């Protein structure tokens, strides 16, 4: 298979960091149950990783090609390995914050590397969209892994048993580090006479393009929606649907699986249906799910549910929103990257990661505030606002993309 080494490295990178990054929903839940943290304080965990991602991604986007993608990945894994041990031995809310700060710093480098390298393995725009969907599917499988492995170590007799997960993750990280170290997939370092400051200035100049301004708005709004739901679904399951702590985490897997399946299928569908039509239908369907399914969360009996057979219907249906949110992020990312010259992919990836991280932070903090002040059964209605903006934004992205193709013809 062509570029097999690069493809394996990209898949593995996204899988491992997905498990670490998106355990934030479980750690928000744990911080409330173990460390006695309120909903609004627990929402600080999202900024701990996302603001770090934003800052590092913005600074590294133009510099990473000079450093080398492989070296950047190895530095990332060394740092996040340390973060796992800080969490295991620290066992406090501050340890959780430090863990996510380490993870955010590392993921910023990984994400910029992955998005830039996809341009190397894809032969054309169709392949780019398809591979982007597949790699995002792998990312979701990594999240599923986190939501499966954490509840396996929940114990009613040993409150610290769940920390064992971090030793397992540290072992997995060490294996991935060695795989990347001995793999031959890196590209030659960028040869240029420009200074880092000049490269950074060029990246800022990209933001003058209308397409990239829309891309920034899109990234912010989409991740605000997805992360807001993803990070607070375990808490929603426990506090609104009255599931036990363990079952609340396990039921959240439905969301992750639905996103993973939706992204995998979109890699096939997008070859037959225009991405704009497909994404517009998906956003309308997601909004309908919020409007017509969330009311089922009201007036549920306040009795702790410990068995799967007793879970109310909404616990199974609402997480299926992932099927409709799934295709949006990878397809728009691919559309923008395909419309940008390859030498700018690293900088565009930095811009994407920066605004995505800010969106994730805002989404989690806002939902956390709503959970505490208006109630968990109403908090997710907020997602209708960014969904509406997304429908408008992708309309303009499609128009500009069409116009640029006509001009190039």
mmCIF file of C-alpha atoms in Angstrom:
data_model
loop_
_atom_site.group_PDB
_atom_site.id
_atom_site.type_symbol
_atom_site.label_atom_id
_atom_site.label_comp_id
_atom_site.label_asym_id
_atom_site.label_seq_id
_atom_site.Cartn_x
_atom_site.Cartn_y
_atom_site.Cartn_z
ATOM 1 C CA UNK A 1 0.000 0.000 0.000
ATOM 2 C CA UNK A 2 1.287 3.422 -0.958
ATOM 3 C CA UNK A 3 2.650 5.503 1.976
ATOM 4 C CA UNK A 4 1.786 2.717 4.437
ATOM 5 C CA UNK A 5 4.250 3.938 7.084
ATOM 6 C CA UNK A 6 2.810 7.467 7.097
ATOM 7 C CA UNK A 7 -0.782 6.205 7.175
ATOM 8 C CA UNK A 8 -0.141 3.859 10.115
ATOM 9 C CA UNK A 9 1.586 6.643 12.025
ATOM 10 C CA UNK A 10 -1.342 9.009 11.425
ATOM 11 C CA UNK A 11 -3.935 6.449 12.515
ATOM 12 C CA UNK A 12 -2.015 5.498 15.677
ATOM 13 C CA UNK A 13 -1.388 9.125 16.626
ATOM 14 C CA UNK A 14 -5.052 10.027 16.419
ATOM 15 C CA UNK A 15 -6.193 6.902 18.287
ATOM 16 C CA UNK A 16 -3.953 7.447 21.313
ATOM 17 C CA UNK A 17 -4.579 11.162 21.683
ATOM 18 C CA UNK A 18 -8.314 10.705 21.187
ATOM 19 C CA UNK A 19 -8.376 8.473 24.272
ATOM 20 C CA UNK A 20 -6.472 11.022 26.360
ATOM 21 C CA UNK A 21 -8.119 14.224 25.153
ATOM 22 C CA UNK A 22 -11.699 13.098 25.194
ATOM 23 C CA UNK A 23 -11.600 11.418 28.561
ATOM 24 C CA UNK A 24 -12.347 14.994 29.686
ATOM 25 C CA UNK A 25 -16.058 14.127 29.920
ATOM 26 C CA UNK A 26 -15.271 11.282 32.289
ATOM 27 C CA UNK A 27 -12.840 13.440 34.267
ATOM 28 C CA UNK A 28 -15.434 16.210 34.587
ATOM 29 C CA UNK A 29 -17.739 13.582 36.066
ATOM 30 C CA UNK A 30 -14.967 12.168 38.305
ATOM 31 C CA UNK A 31 -13.896 15.606 39.504
ATOM 32 C CA UNK A 32 -17.412 16.193 40.804
ATOM 33 C CA UNK A 33 -17.771 12.747 42.364
ATOM 34 C CA UNK A 34 -14.238 12.222 43.762
ATOM 35 C CA UNK A 35 -12.766 15.690 44.314
ATOM 36 C CA UNK A 36 -16.033 17.471 45.184
ATOM 37 C CA UNK A 37 -15.744 20.044 42.384
ATOM 38 C CA UNK A 38 -18.829 21.992 41.186
ATOM 39 C CA UNK A 39 -20.038 21.860 37.568
ATOM 40 C CA UNK A 40 -18.728 25.339 36.738
ATOM 41 C CA UNK A 41 -15.287 24.608 38.243
ATOM 42 C CA UNK A 42 -15.122 21.218 36.512
ATOM 43 C CA UNK A 43 -15.674 22.974 33.175
ATOM 44 C CA UNK A 44 -12.169 24.474 33.592
ATOM 45 C CA UNK A 45 -10.724 21.141 32.410
ATOM 46 C CA UNK A 46 -11.714 21.889 28.826
ATOM 47 C CA UNK A 47 -9.790 25.204 28.763
ATOM 48 C CA UNK A 48 -6.813 23.481 30.405
ATOM 49 C CA UNK A 49 -6.360 21.381 27.279
ATOM 50 C CA UNK A 50 -7.980 23.557 24.613
ATOM 51 C CA UNK A 51 -6.309 26.875 25.405
ATOM 52 C CA UNK A 52 -2.971 25.048 25.496
ATOM 53 C CA UNK A 53 -3.796 23.476 22.132
ATOM 54 C CA UNK A 54 -4.789 26.871 20.730
ATOM 55 C CA UNK A 55 -1.627 28.657 21.823
ATOM 56 C CA UNK A 56 0.797 25.921 20.767
ATOM 57 C CA UNK A 57 -0.966 25.247 17.441
ATOM 58 C CA UNK A 58 -0.904 28.919 16.529
ATOM 59 C CA UNK A 59 2.818 29.158 17.281
ATOM 60 C CA UNK A 60 3.890 25.808 15.822
ATOM 61 C CA UNK A 61 1.907 25.855 12.553
ATOM 62 C CA UNK A 62 4.596 27.602 10.520
ATOM 63 C CA UNK A 63 7.589 26.258 12.470
ATOM 64 C CA UNK A 64 6.817 22.524 12.529
ATOM 65 C CA UNK A 65 7.954 21.736 8.951
ATOM 66 C CA UNK A 66 11.419 23.039 9.901
ATOM 67 C CA UNK A 67 11.564 21.019 13.106
ATOM 68 C CA UNK A 68 10.346 17.877 11.332
ATOM 69 C CA UNK A 69 7.029 16.102 11.878
ATOM 70 C CA UNK A 70 8.595 12.955 13.282
ATOM 71 C CA UNK A 71 10.657 14.824 15.873
ATOM 72 C CA UNK A 72 7.586 16.837 16.844
ATOM 73 C CA UNK A 73 5.568 13.652 17.395
ATOM 74 C CA UNK A 74 8.293 12.110 19.568
ATOM 75 C CA UNK A 75 8.475 15.235 21.766
ATOM 76 C CA UNK A 76 4.678 15.111 22.118
ATOM 77 C CA UNK A 77 4.639 11.512 23.290
ATOM 78 C CA UNK A 78 7.427 12.081 25.812
ATOM 79 C CA UNK A 79 5.478 14.964 27.380
ATOM 80 C CA UNK A 80 2.149 13.168 27.555
ATOM 81 C CA UNK A 81 3.884 10.092 29.042
ATOM 82 C CA UNK A 82 4.992 12.381 31.877
ATOM 83 C CA UNK A 83 1.443 13.732 32.196
ATOM 84 C CA UNK A 84 0.059 10.226 32.843
ATOM 85 C CA UNK A 85 2.431 9.735 35.770
ATOM 86 C CA UNK A 86 1.569 13.178 37.171
ATOM 87 C CA UNK A 87 -2.077 12.081 37.174
ATOM 88 C CA UNK A 88 -1.436 8.661 38.707
ATOM 89 C CA UNK A 89 0.738 9.868 41.593
ATOM 90 C CA UNK A 90 -0.852 13.308 42.063
ATOM 91 C CA UNK A 91 -4.476 12.113 42.342
ATOM 92 C CA UNK A 92 -6.003 15.590 42.717
ATOM 93 C CA UNK A 93 -7.965 18.100 40.678
ATOM 94 C CA UNK A 94 -4.743 20.006 40.004
ATOM 95 C CA UNK A 95 -3.203 16.804 38.661
ATOM 96 C CA UNK A 96 -6.095 16.528 36.216
ATOM 97 C CA UNK A 97 -5.488 20.115 35.069
ATOM 98 C CA UNK A 98 -1.762 19.428 34.558
ATOM 99 C CA UNK A 99 -2.526 16.207 32.677
ATOM 100 C CA UNK A 100 -4.785 18.013 30.214
ATOM 101 C CA UNK A 101 -2.298 20.867 29.829
ATOM 102 C CA UNK A 102 0.411 18.324 28.870
ATOM 103 C CA UNK A 103 -2.018 16.530 26.574
ATOM 104 C CA UNK A 104 -3.143 19.769 24.939
ATOM 105 C CA UNK A 105 0.434 20.898 24.285
ATOM 106 C CA UNK A 106 1.278 17.548 22.727
ATOM 107 C CA UNK A 107 -1.887 17.189 20.676
ATOM 108 C CA UNK A 108 -1.400 20.601 19.082
ATOM 109 C CA UNK A 109 1.815 19.300 17.519
ATOM 110 C CA UNK A 110 0.253 15.969 16.600
ATOM 111 C CA UNK A 111 -2.819 17.496 14.952
ATOM 112 C CA UNK A 112 -0.855 19.992 12.862
ATOM 113 C CA UNK A 113 1.463 17.136 11.809
ATOM 114 C CA UNK A 114 -1.399 14.832 10.871
ATOM 115 C CA UNK A 115 -3.375 17.429 8.891
ATOM 116 C CA UNK A 116 -0.253 18.488 7.000
ATOM 117 C CA UNK A 117 0.807 14.910 6.224
ATOM 118 C CA UNK A 118 -2.632 13.942 4.878
ATOM 119 C CA UNK A 119 -1.816 16.164 1.897
ATOM 120 C CA UNK A 120 1.156 13.885 1.225
ATOM 121 C CA UNK A 121 -0.760 10.590 1.208
ATOM 122 C CA UNK A 122 -3.826 11.841 -0.731
ATOM 123 C CA UNK A 123 -3.541 11.854 -4.532
ATOM 124 C CA UNK A 124 -6.541 14.109 -5.239
ATOM 125 C CA UNK A 125 -9.389 16.026 -3.589
ATOM 126 C CA UNK A 126 -11.690 12.997 -3.429
ATOM 127 C CA UNK A 127 -8.982 10.867 -1.769
ATOM 128 C CA UNK A 128 -8.258 13.722 0.638
ATOM 129 C CA UNK A 129 -11.898 13.912 1.805
ATOM 130 C CA UNK A 130 -12.157 10.136 2.062
ATOM 131 C CA UNK A 131 -8.922 9.699 4.046
ATOM 132 C CA UNK A 132 -9.836 12.626 6.310
ATOM 133 C CA UNK A 133 -13.118 10.886 7.162
ATOM 134 C CA UNK A 134 -11.350 7.591 7.859
ATOM 135 C CA UNK A 135 -8.746 9.142 10.130
ATOM 136 C CA UNK A 136 -11.433 11.028 12.045
ATOM 137 C CA UNK A 137 -13.236 7.676 12.422
ATOM 138 C CA UNK A 138 -10.102 6.270 14.032
ATOM 139 C CA UNK A 139 -10.071 9.304 16.330
ATOM 140 C CA UNK A 140 -13.585 8.431 17.484
ATOM 141 C CA UNK A 141 -12.581 4.796 18.064
ATOM 142 C CA UNK A 142 -9.868 6.118 20.364
ATOM 143 C CA UNK A 143 -12.559 7.969 22.312
ATOM 144 C CA UNK A 144 -14.634 4.777 22.480
ATOM 145 C CA UNK A 145 -11.563 3.027 23.896
ATOM 146 C CA UNK A 146 -11.384 5.652 26.682
ATOM 147 C CA UNK A 147 -15.079 5.347 27.509
ATOM 148 C CA UNK A 148 -14.790 1.563 27.678
ATOM 149 C CA UNK A 149 -11.544 1.259 29.649
ATOM 150 C CA UNK A 150 -12.240 3.889 32.332
ATOM 151 C CA UNK A 151 -15.519 2.367 33.651
ATOM 152 C CA UNK A 152 -13.818 -1.056 33.730
ATOM 153 C CA UNK A 153 -11.702 0.225 36.628
ATOM 154 C CA UNK A 154 -14.461 1.991 38.579
ATOM 155 C CA UNK A 155 -14.788 0.401 42.008
ATOM 156 C CA UNK A 156 -17.186 1.017 44.882
ATOM 157 C CA UNK A 157 -14.635 -0.332 47.377
ATOM 158 C CA UNK A 158 -11.424 1.280 46.057
ATOM 159 C CA UNK A 159 -11.959 4.946 45.087
ATOM 160 C CA UNK A 160 -8.492 5.130 43.489
ATOM 161 C CA UNK A 161 -8.765 2.024 41.297
ATOM 162 C CA UNK A 162 -9.647 4.103 38.213
ATOM 163 C CA UNK A 163 -6.178 5.708 38.269
ATOM 164 C CA UNK A 164 -4.727 2.391 37.063
ATOM 165 C CA UNK A 165 -5.943 3.415 33.605
ATOM 166 C CA UNK A 166 -3.102 5.953 33.451
ATOM 167 C CA UNK A 167 -0.478 3.270 33.896
ATOM 168 C CA UNK A 168 -2.053 1.365 31.001
ATOM 169 C CA UNK A 169 -2.119 4.516 28.870
ATOM 170 C CA UNK A 170 1.520 5.267 29.761
ATOM 171 C CA UNK A 171 2.451 1.767 28.564
ATOM 172 C CA UNK A 172 0.547 2.272 25.311
ATOM 173 C CA UNK A 173 2.231 5.650 24.794
ATOM 174 C CA UNK A 174 5.666 4.069 25.276
ATOM 175 C CA UNK A 175 4.866 1.474 22.577
ATOM 176 C CA UNK A 176 3.692 4.154 20.137
ATOM 177 C CA UNK A 177 6.801 6.238 20.865
ATOM 178 C CA UNK A 178 9.010 3.284 19.870
ATOM 179 C CA UNK A 179 6.935 2.612 16.744
ATOM 180 C CA UNK A 180 7.358 6.184 15.531
ATOM 181 C CA UNK A 181 11.031 6.271 16.544
ATOM 182 C CA UNK A 182 11.876 3.271 14.360
ATOM 183 C CA UNK A 183 9.488 4.092 11.489
ATOM 184 C CA UNK A 184 10.753 5.749 8.325
ATOM 185 C CA UNK A 185 7.962 8.101 7.336
ATOM 186 C CA UNK A 186 9.100 11.662 7.959
ATOM 187 C CA UNK A 187 9.455 14.228 5.214
ATOM 188 C CA UNK A 188 12.597 16.241 4.654
ATOM 189 C CA UNK A 189 12.694 19.385 6.764
ATOM 190 C CA UNK A 190 11.500 22.475 4.961
ATOM 191 C CA UNK A 191 14.344 24.270 3.257
ATOM 192 C CA UNK A 192 13.809 28.015 3.452
ATOM 193 C CA UNK A 193 15.736 31.167 4.165
ATOM 194 C CA UNK A 194 12.798 32.684 6.036
ATOM 195 C CA UNK A 195 13.007 33.195 9.778
ATOM 196 C CA UNK A 196 10.429 31.765 12.175
ATOM 197 C CA UNK A 197 8.994 35.291 12.584
ATOM 198 C CA UNK A 198 8.569 35.621 8.797
ATOM 199 C CA UNK A 199 6.911 32.206 8.593
ATOM 200 C CA UNK A 200 4.563 33.209 11.401
ATOM 201 C CA UNK A 201 3.745 36.448 9.567
ATOM 202 C CA UNK A 202 2.912 34.442 6.420
ATOM 203 C CA UNK A 203 0.517 32.302 8.452
ATOM 204 C CA UNK A 204 -1.239 35.433 9.739
ATOM 205 C CA UNK A 205 -1.479 36.702 6.141
ATOM 206 C CA UNK A 206 -3.473 33.590 5.243
ATOM 207 C CA UNK A 207 -6.239 34.833 7.532
ATOM 208 C CA UNK A 208 -6.975 37.610 5.038
ATOM 209 C CA UNK A 209 -8.488 35.093 2.645
ATOM 210 C CA UNK A 210 -12.317 35.030 2.894
ATOM 211 C CA UNK A 211 -12.346 31.235 2.703
ATOM 212 C CA UNK A 212 -10.046 30.940 5.728
ATOM 213 C CA UNK A 213 -12.042 33.510 7.714
ATOM 214 C CA UNK A 214 -15.125 31.351 7.167
ATOM 215 C CA UNK A 215 -13.045 28.284 8.025
ATOM 216 C CA UNK A 216 -12.091 29.844 11.371
ATOM 217 C CA UNK A 217 -15.758 30.574 12.174
ATOM 218 C CA UNK A 218 -16.705 27.051 11.129
ATOM 219 C CA UNK A 219 -14.020 25.410 13.305
ATOM 220 C CA UNK A 220 -15.040 27.471 16.324
ATOM 221 C CA UNK A 221 -18.766 26.755 15.984
ATOM 222 C CA UNK A 222 -18.490 23.081 15.144
ATOM 223 C CA UNK A 223 -16.182 22.163 18.001
ATOM 224 C CA UNK A 224 -18.254 24.296 20.362
ATOM 225 C CA UNK A 225 -21.225 22.070 19.489
ATOM 226 C CA UNK A 226 -19.467 18.699 19.498
ATOM 227 C CA UNK A 227 -17.312 19.208 22.597
ATOM 228 C CA UNK A 228 -20.132 20.773 24.561
ATOM 229 C CA UNK A 229 -22.232 17.640 24.077
ATOM 230 C CA UNK A 230 -19.381 15.138 24.283
ATOM 231 C CA UNK A 231 -17.801 16.546 27.452
ATOM 232 C CA UNK A 232 -21.053 16.796 29.387
ATOM 233 C CA UNK A 233 -22.932 13.698 28.210
ATOM 234 C CA UNK A 234 -21.692 11.480 31.104
ATOM 235 C CA UNK A 235 -22.805 14.161 33.594
ATOM 236 C CA UNK A 236 -26.137 14.500 31.726
ATOM 237 C CA UNK A 237 -26.620 10.729 31.943
ATOM 238 C CA UNK A 238 -25.894 10.704 35.682
ATOM 239 C CA UNK A 239 -27.633 13.880 36.877
ATOM 240 C CA UNK A 240 -30.542 14.174 34.458
ATOM 241 C CA UNK A 241 -31.272 10.564 33.470
ATOM 242 C CA UNK A 242 -30.237 9.300 36.948
ATOM 243 C CA UNK A 243 -27.894 6.569 35.718
ATOM 244 C CA UNK A 244 -25.224 5.261 38.067
ATOM 245 C CA UNK A 245 -21.735 6.740 37.623
ATOM 246 C CA UNK A 246 -20.421 3.645 35.855
ATOM 247 C CA UNK A 247 -23.457 3.193 33.588
ATOM 248 C CA UNK A 248 -23.487 6.933 32.748
ATOM 249 C CA UNK A 249 -19.949 6.655 31.374
ATOM 250 C CA UNK A 250 -20.688 3.444 29.518
ATOM 251 C CA UNK A 251 -23.820 4.848 27.848
ATOM 252 C CA UNK A 252 -21.806 7.804 26.523
ATOM 253 C CA UNK A 253 -20.038 5.281 24.276
ATOM 254 C CA UNK A 254 -23.116 5.363 22.014
ATOM 255 C CA UNK A 255 -22.259 8.954 21.035
ATOM 256 C CA UNK A 256 -18.649 8.039 20.253
ATOM 257 C CA UNK A 257 -19.639 4.961 18.232
ATOM 258 C CA UNK A 258 -22.254 6.905 16.285
ATOM 259 C CA UNK A 259 -19.674 9.586 15.375
ATOM 260 C CA UNK A 260 -17.110 6.938 14.408
ATOM 261 C CA UNK A 261 -19.663 5.123 12.233
ATOM 262 C CA UNK A 262 -20.945 8.376 10.751
ATOM 263 C CA UNK A 263 -17.434 9.440 9.719
ATOM 264 C CA UNK A 264 -16.584 6.062 8.257
ATOM 265 C CA UNK A 265 -19.785 5.995 6.191
ATOM 266 C CA UNK A 266 -19.291 9.609 5.099
ATOM 267 C CA UNK A 267 -15.998 8.576 3.499
ATOM 268 C CA UNK A 268 -18.114 6.449 1.126
ATOM 269 C CA UNK A 269 -21.150 8.738 0.753
ATOM 270 C CA UNK A 270 -19.118 11.840 -0.124
ATOM 271 C CA UNK A 271 -17.901 10.113 -3.296
ATOM 272 C CA UNK A 272 -21.530 9.928 -4.503
ATOM 273 C CA UNK A 273 -23.261 12.993 -3.001
ATOM 274 C CA UNK A 274 -21.945 16.562 -3.021
ATOM 275 C CA UNK A 275 -20.545 17.418 0.397
ATOM 276 C CA UNK A 276 -22.624 20.621 0.732
ATOM 277 C CA UNK A 277 -25.971 18.858 0.263
ATOM 278 C CA UNK A 278 -24.904 16.043 2.580
ATOM 279 C CA UNK A 279 -23.741 18.352 5.404
ATOM 280 C CA UNK A 280 -26.803 20.603 5.210
ATOM 281 C CA UNK A 281 -29.107 17.592 5.619
ATOM 282 C CA UNK A 282 -26.970 16.350 8.527
ATOM 283 C CA UNK A 283 -27.153 19.675 10.385
ATOM 284 C CA UNK A 284 -30.929 19.939 9.955
ATOM 285 C CA UNK A 285 -31.321 16.346 11.212
ATOM 286 C CA UNK A 286 -29.111 17.076 14.262
ATOM 287 C CA UNK A 287 -31.172 20.168 15.122
ATOM 288 C CA UNK A 288 -34.414 18.166 14.823
ATOM 289 C CA UNK A 289 -33.005 15.568 17.215
ATOM 290 C CA UNK A 290 -32.295 18.268 19.809
ATOM 291 C CA UNK A 291 -35.752 19.848 19.408
ATOM 292 C CA UNK A 292 -37.831 16.664 19.438
ATOM 293 C CA UNK A 293 -35.814 14.265 21.634
ATOM 294 C CA UNK A 294 -34.462 16.411 24.498
ATOM 295 C CA UNK A 295 -37.942 17.072 25.961
ATOM 296 C CA UNK A 296 -37.973 13.370 26.877
ATOM 297 C CA UNK A 297 -35.425 14.226 29.617
ATOM 298 C CA UNK A 298 -37.984 16.233 31.596
ATOM 299 C CA UNK A 299 -39.884 14.813 34.568
ATOM 300 C CA UNK A 300 -37.999 11.517 34.803
ATOM 301 C CA UNK A 301 -38.359 9.578 38.064
ATOM 302 C CA UNK A 302 -35.498 10.340 40.488
ATOM 303 C CA UNK A 303 -34.325 6.742 40.970
ATOM 304 C CA UNK A 304 -30.750 5.629 40.359
ATOM 305 C CA UNK A 305 -30.560 3.299 37.371
ATOM 306 C CA UNK A 306 -27.923 0.574 37.476
ATOM 307 C CA UNK A 307 -29.184 -1.806 34.775
ATOM 308 C CA UNK A 308 -29.062 -1.270 31.019
ATOM 309 C CA UNK A 309 -32.631 -2.551 30.678
ATOM 310 C CA UNK A 310 -33.905 0.312 32.887
ATOM 311 C CA UNK A 311 -32.250 3.127 30.922
ATOM 312 C CA UNK A 312 -34.907 5.511 29.478
ATOM 313 C CA UNK A 313 -35.252 5.725 25.687
ATOM 314 C CA UNK A 314 -33.570 9.143 25.490
ATOM 315 C CA UNK A 315 -30.363 7.570 26.837
ATOM 316 C CA UNK A 316 -30.148 5.561 23.611
ATOM 317 C CA UNK A 317 -31.625 8.050 21.138
ATOM 318 C CA UNK A 318 -30.007 11.406 21.975
ATOM 319 C CA UNK A 319 -26.397 10.143 21.551
ATOM 320 C CA UNK A 320 -27.311 9.242 17.942
ATOM 321 C CA UNK A 321 -26.860 12.942 17.192
ATOM 322 C CA UNK A 322 -23.281 11.857 16.557
ATOM 323 C CA UNK A 323 -24.358 10.268 13.256
ATOM 324 C CA UNK A 324 -25.320 13.704 11.936
ATOM 325 C CA UNK A 325 -22.482 15.724 13.460
ATOM 326 C CA UNK A 326 -19.891 13.164 12.363
ATOM 327 C CA UNK A 327 -19.268 14.087 8.707
ATOM 328 C CA UNK A 328 -19.123 17.871 9.164
ATOM 329 C CA UNK A 329 -15.646 18.390 10.628
ATOM 330 C CA UNK A 330 -13.547 16.129 8.377
ATOM 331 C CA UNK A 331 -15.318 17.123 5.152
ATOM 332 C CA UNK A 332 -14.989 20.874 5.689
ATOM 333 C CA UNK A 333 -11.365 20.460 6.825
ATOM 334 C CA UNK A 334 -10.636 18.517 3.659
ATOM 335 C CA UNK A 335 -12.463 21.048 1.464
ATOM 336 C CA UNK A 336 -10.374 23.934 2.823
ATOM 337 C CA UNK A 337 -7.062 22.078 2.773
ATOM 338 C CA UNK A 338 -7.716 20.858 -0.779
ATOM 339 C CA UNK A 339 -8.329 24.463 -1.839
ATOM 340 C CA UNK A 340 -5.022 25.607 -0.303
ATOM 341 C CA UNK A 341 -1.538 25.106 -1.727
ATOM 342 C CA UNK A 342 0.286 22.193 -0.062
ATOM 343 C CA UNK A 343 3.149 24.300 1.291
ATOM 344 C CA UNK A 344 0.586 26.180 3.400
ATOM 345 C CA UNK A 345 -1.117 23.083 4.844
ATOM 346 C CA UNK A 346 0.851 23.183 8.106
ATOM 347 C CA UNK A 347 -0.073 26.854 8.654
ATOM 348 C CA UNK A 348 -3.739 26.227 7.776
ATOM 349 C CA UNK A 349 -3.742 23.270 10.182
ATOM 350 C CA UNK A 350 -2.391 25.586 12.881
ATOM 351 C CA UNK A 351 -5.200 28.067 12.230
ATOM 352 C CA UNK A 352 -7.798 25.270 12.295
ATOM 353 C CA UNK A 353 -6.468 23.823 15.545
ATOM 354 C CA UNK A 354 -6.339 27.272 17.168
ATOM 355 C CA UNK A 355 -9.997 28.122 16.496
ATOM 356 C CA UNK A 356 -11.170 24.550 17.166
ATOM 357 C CA UNK A 357 -9.581 24.677 20.596
ATOM 358 C CA UNK A 358 -11.231 27.975 21.470
ATOM 359 C CA UNK A 359 -14.569 26.604 20.303
ATOM 360 C CA UNK A 360 -14.177 23.504 22.476
ATOM 361 C CA UNK A 361 -13.368 25.637 25.505
ATOM 362 C CA UNK A 362 -16.362 27.932 24.995
ATOM 363 C CA UNK A 363 -18.719 25.009 24.393
ATOM 364 C CA UNK A 364 -17.718 23.169 27.559
ATOM 365 C CA UNK A 365 -17.684 26.258 29.786
ATOM 366 C CA UNK A 366 -21.085 27.443 28.517
ATOM 367 C CA UNK A 367 -22.699 24.012 28.928
ATOM 368 C CA UNK A 368 -21.136 23.699 32.408
ATOM 369 C CA UNK A 369 -22.594 27.084 33.360
ATOM 370 C CA UNK A 370 -26.010 26.111 31.984
ATOM 371 C CA UNK A 371 -25.919 22.776 33.828
ATOM 372 C CA UNK A 372 -25.399 24.576 37.126
ATOM 373 C CA UNK A 373 -27.738 27.519 36.567
ATOM 374 C CA UNK A 374 -30.636 26.424 34.328
ATOM 375 C CA UNK A 375 -30.507 22.644 34.712
ATOM 376 C CA UNK A 376 -28.959 19.789 32.766
ATOM 377 C CA UNK A 377 -32.197 18.910 30.946
ATOM 378 C CA UNK A 378 -32.117 22.343 29.230
ATOM 379 C CA UNK A 379 -28.363 22.867 28.752
ATOM 380 C CA UNK A 380 -28.009 21.074 25.404
ATOM 381 C CA UNK A 381 -30.607 23.322 23.725
ATOM 382 C CA UNK A 382 -27.748 25.813 23.427
ATOM 383 C CA UNK A 383 -26.293 23.664 20.619
ATOM 384 C CA UNK A 384 -29.050 24.931 18.287
ATOM 385 C CA UNK A 385 -27.311 28.323 18.059
ATOM 386 C CA UNK A 386 -23.949 27.127 16.641
ATOM 387 C CA UNK A 387 -25.778 24.617 14.417
ATOM 388 C CA UNK A 388 -27.704 27.470 12.798
ATOM 389 C CA UNK A 389 -24.493 29.439 12.255
ATOM 390 C CA UNK A 390 -22.857 26.350 10.717
ATOM 391 C CA UNK A 391 -25.610 25.992 8.099
ATOM 392 C CA UNK A 392 -24.985 29.602 7.028
ATOM 393 C CA UNK A 393 -21.178 29.267 7.073
ATOM 394 C CA UNK A 394 -20.986 26.110 4.946
ATOM 395 C CA UNK A 395 -23.309 27.783 2.420
ATOM 396 C CA UNK A 396 -20.770 30.589 1.971
ATOM 397 C CA UNK A 397 -17.837 28.150 1.949
ATOM 398 C CA UNK A 398 -19.514 26.237 -0.881
ATOM 399 C CA UNK A 399 -20.112 29.425 -2.896
ATOM 400 C CA UNK A 400 -16.503 30.642 -2.531
ATOM 401 C CA UNK A 401 -15.120 27.186 -3.298
ATOM 402 C CA UNK A 402 -17.244 26.964 -6.468
ATOM 403 C CA UNK A 403 -16.158 30.408 -7.579
ATOM 404 C CA UNK A 404 -12.453 29.662 -7.059
ATOM 405 C CA UNK A 405 -12.753 26.453 -9.113
ATOM 406 C CA UNK A 406 -14.440 28.346 -11.967
ATOM 407 C CA UNK A 407 -11.677 30.957 -11.919
ATOM 408 C CA UNK A 408 -9.013 28.235 -11.959
ATOM 409 C CA UNK A 409 -10.639 26.439 -14.911
#
